[in-house]
mmCIF file of C-alpha atoms in Angstrom:
data_model
loop_
_atom_site.group_PDB
_atom_site.id
_atom_site.type_symbol
_atom_site.label_atom_id
_atom_site.label_comp_id
_atom_site.label_asym_id
_atom_site.label_seq_id
_atom_site.Cartn_x
_atom_site.Cartn_y
_atom_site.Cartn_z
ATOM 1 C CA GLY A 4 44.295 187.163 70.576
ATOM 2 C CA GLU A 5 47.692 185.971 71.688
ATOM 3 C CA ASP A 6 50.537 186.912 69.386
ATOM 4 C CA VAL A 7 54.145 187.666 70.277
ATOM 5 C CA GLU A 8 56.477 189.105 67.657
ATOM 6 C CA GLN A 9 60.212 189.595 67.470
ATOM 7 C CA SER A 10 62.690 190.520 64.780
ATOM 8 C CA LEU A 11 64.581 187.471 63.574
ATOM 9 C CA PHE A 12 68.185 188.657 63.619
ATOM 10 C CA LEU A 13 70.477 191.068 65.424
ATOM 11 C CA SER A 14 74.193 191.488 64.899
ATOM 12 C CA VAL A 15 76.396 193.509 67.278
ATOM 13 C CA ARG A 16 80.050 194.100 67.932
ATOM 14 C CA GLU A 17 81.614 192.676 71.066
ATOM 15 C CA GLY A 18 81.531 195.229 73.880
ATOM 16 C CA ASP A 19 78.533 197.112 72.485
ATOM 17 C CA SER A 20 75.037 196.977 73.953
ATOM 18 C CA SER A 21 72.377 194.766 72.388
ATOM 19 C CA VAL A 22 68.702 195.583 72.447
ATOM 20 C CA ILE A 23 66.210 192.869 71.560
ATOM 21 C CA ASN A 24 62.618 193.941 71.100
ATOM 22 C CA CYS A 25 59.321 192.146 71.458
ATOM 23 C CA THR A 26 55.704 193.155 70.963
ATOM 24 C CA TYR A 27 52.688 191.349 72.276
ATOM 25 C CA THR A 28 48.972 191.817 71.809
ATOM 26 C CA ASP A 29 47.339 190.456 74.954
ATOM 27 C CA SER A 30 46.858 193.313 77.398
ATOM 28 C CA SER A 31 46.005 190.886 80.206
ATOM 29 C CA SER A 32 49.532 189.479 80.339
ATOM 30 C CA THR A 33 50.673 189.081 83.919
ATOM 31 C CA TYR A 34 54.299 188.064 83.466
ATOM 32 C CA LEU A 35 56.687 188.527 80.574
ATOM 33 C CA TYR A 36 59.842 186.485 80.199
ATOM 34 C CA TRP A 37 63.118 186.352 78.369
ATOM 35 C CA TYR A 38 64.662 182.990 77.569
ATOM 36 C CA LYS A 39 68.017 182.183 75.975
ATOM 37 C CA GLN A 40 68.688 179.169 73.765
ATOM 38 C CA GLU A 41 72.229 178.165 72.929
ATOM 39 C CA PRO A 42 72.885 175.836 69.965
ATOM 40 C CA GLY A 43 71.648 172.303 70.540
ATOM 41 C CA ALA A 44 70.229 173.115 73.949
ATOM 42 C CA GLY A 45 66.913 173.793 75.582
ATOM 43 C CA LEU A 46 65.696 177.183 76.717
ATOM 44 C CA GLN A 47 67.129 178.807 79.801
ATOM 45 C CA LEU A 48 65.200 181.419 81.752
ATOM 46 C CA LEU A 49 67.139 184.704 81.810
ATOM 47 C CA THR A 50 64.778 187.031 83.585
ATOM 48 C CA TYR A 51 61.151 187.989 83.892
ATOM 49 C CA ILE A 52 59.111 191.046 84.753
ATOM 50 C CA PHE A 53 55.745 191.385 86.366
ATOM 51 C CA SER A 54 53.222 193.419 84.412
ATOM 52 C CA ASN A 55 52.997 196.187 87.023
ATOM 53 C CA MET A 56 56.703 196.978 86.666
ATOM 54 C CA ASP A 57 58.359 199.248 84.109
ATOM 55 C CA MET A 58 61.921 198.120 84.452
ATOM 56 C CA LYS A 59 64.000 195.360 85.955
ATOM 57 C CA GLN A 60 67.774 195.200 86.082
ATOM 58 C CA ASP A 61 69.875 192.126 86.733
ATOM 59 C CA GLN A 62 73.624 192.570 86.257
ATOM 60 C CA ARG A 63 74.176 193.136 82.519
ATOM 61 C CA LEU A 64 70.497 192.632 81.688
ATOM 62 C CA THR A 65 67.873 195.374 81.691
ATOM 63 C CA VAL A 66 64.246 194.653 80.877
ATOM 64 C CA LEU A 67 61.944 197.505 79.912
ATOM 65 C CA LEU A 68 58.182 197.121 79.701
ATOM 66 C CA ASN A 69 55.852 199.607 78.035
ATOM 67 C CA LYS A 70 52.362 198.323 78.769
ATOM 68 C CA LYS A 71 50.650 201.067 76.817
ATOM 69 C CA ASP A 72 52.437 200.050 73.610
ATOM 70 C CA LYS A 73 52.662 196.361 74.601
ATOM 71 C CA HIS A 74 56.389 196.484 74.012
ATOM 72 C CA LEU A 75 59.084 194.586 75.872
ATOM 73 C CA SER A 76 62.815 194.929 75.401
ATOM 74 C CA LEU A 77 65.941 193.223 76.680
ATOM 75 C CA ARG A 78 69.166 195.189 76.816
ATOM 76 C CA ILE A 79 72.444 193.352 77.239
ATOM 77 C CA ALA A 80 75.281 195.616 78.268
ATOM 78 C CA ASP A 81 78.869 194.899 77.201
ATOM 79 C CA THR A 82 77.795 192.088 74.885
ATOM 80 C CA GLN A 83 80.177 189.141 74.752
ATOM 81 C CA THR A 84 80.634 186.343 72.231
ATOM 82 C CA GLY A 85 79.119 184.001 74.795
ATOM 83 C CA ASP A 86 75.883 185.950 74.478
ATOM 84 C CA SER A 87 75.448 184.677 70.918
ATOM 85 C CA ALA A 88 72.221 182.661 71.020
ATOM 86 C CA ILE A 89 68.531 182.826 70.215
ATOM 87 C CA TYR A 90 66.495 184.956 72.599
ATOM 88 C CA PHE A 91 62.802 184.353 73.095
ATOM 89 C CA CYS A 92 60.287 186.570 74.778
ATOM 90 C CA ALA A 93 57.189 184.945 76.209
ATOM 91 C CA GLU A 94 54.008 186.109 77.864
ATOM 92 C CA LEU A 95 51.761 184.567 80.464
ATOM 93 C CA THR A 96 48.186 185.754 80.311
ATOM 94 C CA SER A 97 46.018 186.188 83.355
ATOM 95 C CA ASN A 98 43.508 183.450 82.696
ATOM 96 C CA THR A 99 45.864 180.700 81.620
ATOM 97 C CA ASP A 100 48.831 178.773 82.860
ATOM 98 C CA LYS A 101 50.510 178.609 79.457
ATOM 99 C CA LEU A 102 53.437 180.573 78.110
ATOM 100 C CA ILE A 103 53.112 181.982 74.607
ATOM 101 C CA PHE A 104 56.475 182.402 72.910
ATOM 102 C CA GLY A 105 57.703 184.774 70.264
ATOM 103 C CA THR A 106 59.528 183.600 67.161
ATOM 104 C CA GLY A 107 62.953 184.233 68.688
ATOM 105 C CA THR A 108 65.763 186.670 67.823
ATOM 106 C CA ARG A 109 69.118 185.260 66.806
ATOM 107 C CA LEU A 110 71.849 187.426 68.303
ATOM 108 C CA GLN A 111 75.246 187.239 66.655
ATOM 109 C CA VAL A 112 78.203 188.895 68.369
ATOM 110 C CA PHE A 113 81.292 189.571 66.264
ATOM 111 C CA PRO A 114 84.765 190.651 67.436
ATOM 112 C CA ASP B 19 68.655 170.428 82.485
ATOM 113 C CA ALA B 20 68.617 169.344 86.052
ATOM 114 C CA GLY B 21 65.500 167.439 87.032
ATOM 115 C CA ILE B 22 64.065 166.974 83.552
ATOM 116 C CA THR B 23 65.063 164.408 80.961
ATOM 117 C CA GLN B 24 63.783 163.813 77.454
ATOM 118 C CA SER B 25 64.174 160.587 75.516
ATOM 119 C CA PRO B 26 65.194 159.814 72.911
ATOM 120 C CA ARG B 27 67.435 162.772 72.025
ATOM 121 C CA HIS B 28 67.311 161.945 68.329
ATOM 122 C CA LYS B 29 64.987 159.788 66.275
ATOM 123 C CA VAL B 30 64.422 159.089 62.602
ATOM 124 C CA THR B 31 61.182 157.392 61.703
ATOM 125 C CA GLU B 32 59.154 156.604 58.620
ATOM 126 C CA THR B 33 55.938 158.268 57.581
ATOM 127 C CA GLY B 34 52.911 156.493 59.000
ATOM 128 C CA THR B 35 54.617 154.902 61.978
ATOM 129 C CA PRO B 36 53.672 155.686 65.589
ATOM 130 C CA VAL B 37 56.238 157.492 67.710
ATOM 131 C CA THR B 38 56.299 158.176 71.447
ATOM 132 C CA LEU B 39 58.512 160.755 73.096
ATOM 133 C CA ARG B 40 59.065 160.696 76.823
ATOM 134 C CA CYS B 41 59.574 163.477 79.321
ATOM 135 C CA HIS B 42 60.649 162.529 82.830
ATOM 136 C CA GLN B 43 61.007 164.893 85.793
ATOM 137 C CA THR B 44 62.309 164.458 89.310
ATOM 138 C CA GLU B 45 61.050 167.834 90.624
ATOM 139 C CA ASN B 46 57.503 166.735 91.466
ATOM 140 C CA HIS B 47 56.180 169.732 89.510
ATOM 141 C CA ARG B 48 52.494 169.816 88.766
ATOM 142 C CA TYR B 49 52.646 171.277 85.271
ATOM 143 C CA MET B 50 54.257 169.693 82.227
ATOM 144 C CA TYR B 51 54.256 170.944 78.636
ATOM 145 C CA TRP B 52 55.172 169.773 75.167
ATOM 146 C CA TYR B 53 56.326 172.343 72.599
ATOM 147 C CA ARG B 54 57.663 172.037 69.112
ATOM 148 C CA GLN B 55 60.252 174.403 67.693
ATOM 149 C CA ASP B 56 60.375 175.227 64.010
ATOM 150 C CA PRO B 57 62.273 177.970 62.157
ATOM 151 C CA GLY B 58 60.230 181.136 61.903
ATOM 152 C CA HIS B 59 57.615 179.900 64.373
ATOM 153 C CA GLY B 60 59.424 179.945 67.680
ATOM 154 C CA LEU B 61 57.961 177.503 70.176
ATOM 155 C CA ARG B 62 54.381 176.387 69.784
ATOM 156 C CA LEU B 63 52.461 174.563 72.466
ATOM 157 C CA ILE B 64 51.205 171.096 71.539
ATOM 158 C CA HIS B 65 49.654 169.812 74.766
ATOM 159 C CA TYR B 66 50.088 170.386 78.437
ATOM 160 C CA SER B 67 49.190 168.745 81.723
ATOM 161 C CA TYR B 68 48.164 170.307 85.014
ATOM 162 C CA GLY B 69 48.124 167.077 86.987
ATOM 163 C CA VAL B 70 47.975 163.304 86.723
ATOM 164 C CA LYS B 71 45.454 162.387 84.040
ATOM 165 C CA ASP B 72 44.661 166.095 83.522
ATOM 166 C CA THR B 73 45.694 167.326 80.094
ATOM 167 C CA ASP B 74 44.630 169.991 77.630
ATOM 168 C CA LYS B 75 45.329 170.962 74.049
ATOM 169 C CA GLY B 76 47.653 173.671 72.877
ATOM 170 C CA GLU B 77 47.640 175.585 69.606
ATOM 171 C CA VAL B 78 49.070 172.792 67.401
ATOM 172 C CA SER B 79 47.579 169.624 68.898
ATOM 173 C CA ASP B 80 46.299 167.954 65.709
ATOM 174 C CA GLY B 81 48.061 164.645 65.098
ATOM 175 C CA TYR B 82 49.362 164.405 68.663
ATOM 176 C CA SER B 83 48.124 162.789 71.843
ATOM 177 C CA VAL B 84 49.519 162.799 75.371
ATOM 178 C CA SER B 85 49.277 160.809 78.533
ATOM 179 C CA ARG B 86 50.248 161.426 82.105
ATOM 180 C CA SER B 87 49.643 158.421 84.342
ATOM 181 C CA LYS B 88 52.060 159.578 87.039
ATOM 182 C CA THR B 89 53.489 162.900 88.124
ATOM 183 C CA GLU B 90 56.975 162.323 86.786
ATOM 184 C CA ASP B 91 56.210 161.198 83.238
ATOM 185 C CA PHE B 92 54.529 162.982 80.339
ATOM 186 C CA LEU B 93 54.358 161.104 77.053
ATOM 187 C CA LEU B 94 53.791 162.619 73.635
ATOM 188 C CA THR B 95 52.565 160.274 70.902
ATOM 189 C CA LEU B 96 52.422 160.845 67.187
ATOM 190 C CA GLU B 97 49.838 158.278 66.155
ATOM 191 C CA SER B 98 50.902 158.219 62.501
ATOM 192 C CA ALA B 99 53.949 160.375 61.858
ATOM 193 C CA THR B 100 53.980 162.787 58.903
ATOM 194 C CA SER B 101 56.810 164.798 57.390
ATOM 195 C CA SER B 102 55.233 167.998 58.750
ATOM 196 C CA GLN B 103 55.961 166.676 62.234
ATOM 197 C CA THR B 104 59.693 166.784 61.631
ATOM 198 C CA SER B 105 60.761 169.180 64.340
ATOM 199 C CA VAL B 106 62.568 169.636 67.613
ATOM 200 C CA TYR B 107 60.330 168.806 70.550
ATOM 201 C CA PHE B 108 60.818 170.332 73.962
ATOM 202 C CA CYS B 109 59.307 169.346 77.249
ATOM 203 C CA ALA B 110 58.976 171.885 80.052
ATOM 204 C CA ILE B 111 57.934 171.718 83.690
ATOM 205 C CA SER B 112 56.632 174.280 86.132
ATOM 206 C CA PRO B 113 55.566 174.077 89.769
ATOM 207 C CA SER B 114 52.681 176.494 89.458
ATOM 208 C CA GLY B 115 52.314 177.443 85.807
ATOM 209 C CA GLN B 116 52.989 181.055 86.697
ATOM 210 C CA GLY B 117 55.571 183.507 87.792
ATOM 211 C CA ASN B 118 58.776 181.582 87.962
ATOM 212 C CA GLY B 119 58.766 180.383 84.392
ATOM 213 C CA TYR B 120 59.462 176.990 83.036
ATOM 214 C CA THR B 121 62.418 174.617 83.128
ATOM 215 C CA PHE B 122 63.081 173.042 79.758
ATOM 216 C CA GLY B 123 64.502 169.725 78.737
ATOM 217 C CA SER B 124 67.282 169.450 76.166
ATOM 218 C CA GLY B 125 64.926 168.536 73.346
ATOM 219 C CA THR B 126 64.253 165.634 70.995
ATOM 220 C CA ARG B 127 65.107 166.055 67.338
ATOM 221 C CA LEU B 128 62.592 164.030 65.325
ATOM 222 C CA THR B 129 62.929 163.444 61.606
ATOM 223 C CA VAL B 130 60.089 161.833 59.671
ATOM 224 C CA VAL B 131 61.186 160.474 56.287
#
């Protein structure tokens, strides 16, 4: 079945790295995404990774994909207060055109 | 978000009344989606459309209907609102349904009293 899980909260100090984790159950996922939601706003696409990749880096963001364990992570280097938001992972399975979202991780960055 | 507008942004309605939420896009994207966001559940798909008059159910479609009579508009209707439908509703659009992700609207906060 389709199920995407995330831890609900993460708190980090400004300047440290943040790592947000996600597990999924559908091995046929083709793309996996990370979205960011700031208070009172919609979701904004941060980055995505194709299922045949292990890693993708985009400035301060690093996405790691372990297909064997069905584990996806998002690392934010040098975390800033502006990174405080809810982060959602999402998967797109091969036979559908629908994104399945995780529950979201609320990242809080303190000085 | 550029190219996608939801209306209204906020609404309070009474139990048992019909409610229609509107999603309008100017991107000419084929796919449109309605999600609801609730604490502890993330985003759950209600209905989606893959073309004019072509719609399909998502995982939480009970109590909701949709219509898409033209490419730019996707309407979500709660036929008889219940308190369990109090939520934040997001519309999303996508050109292909794959790969490049979705663009989301700013959301509609609906309260059913």
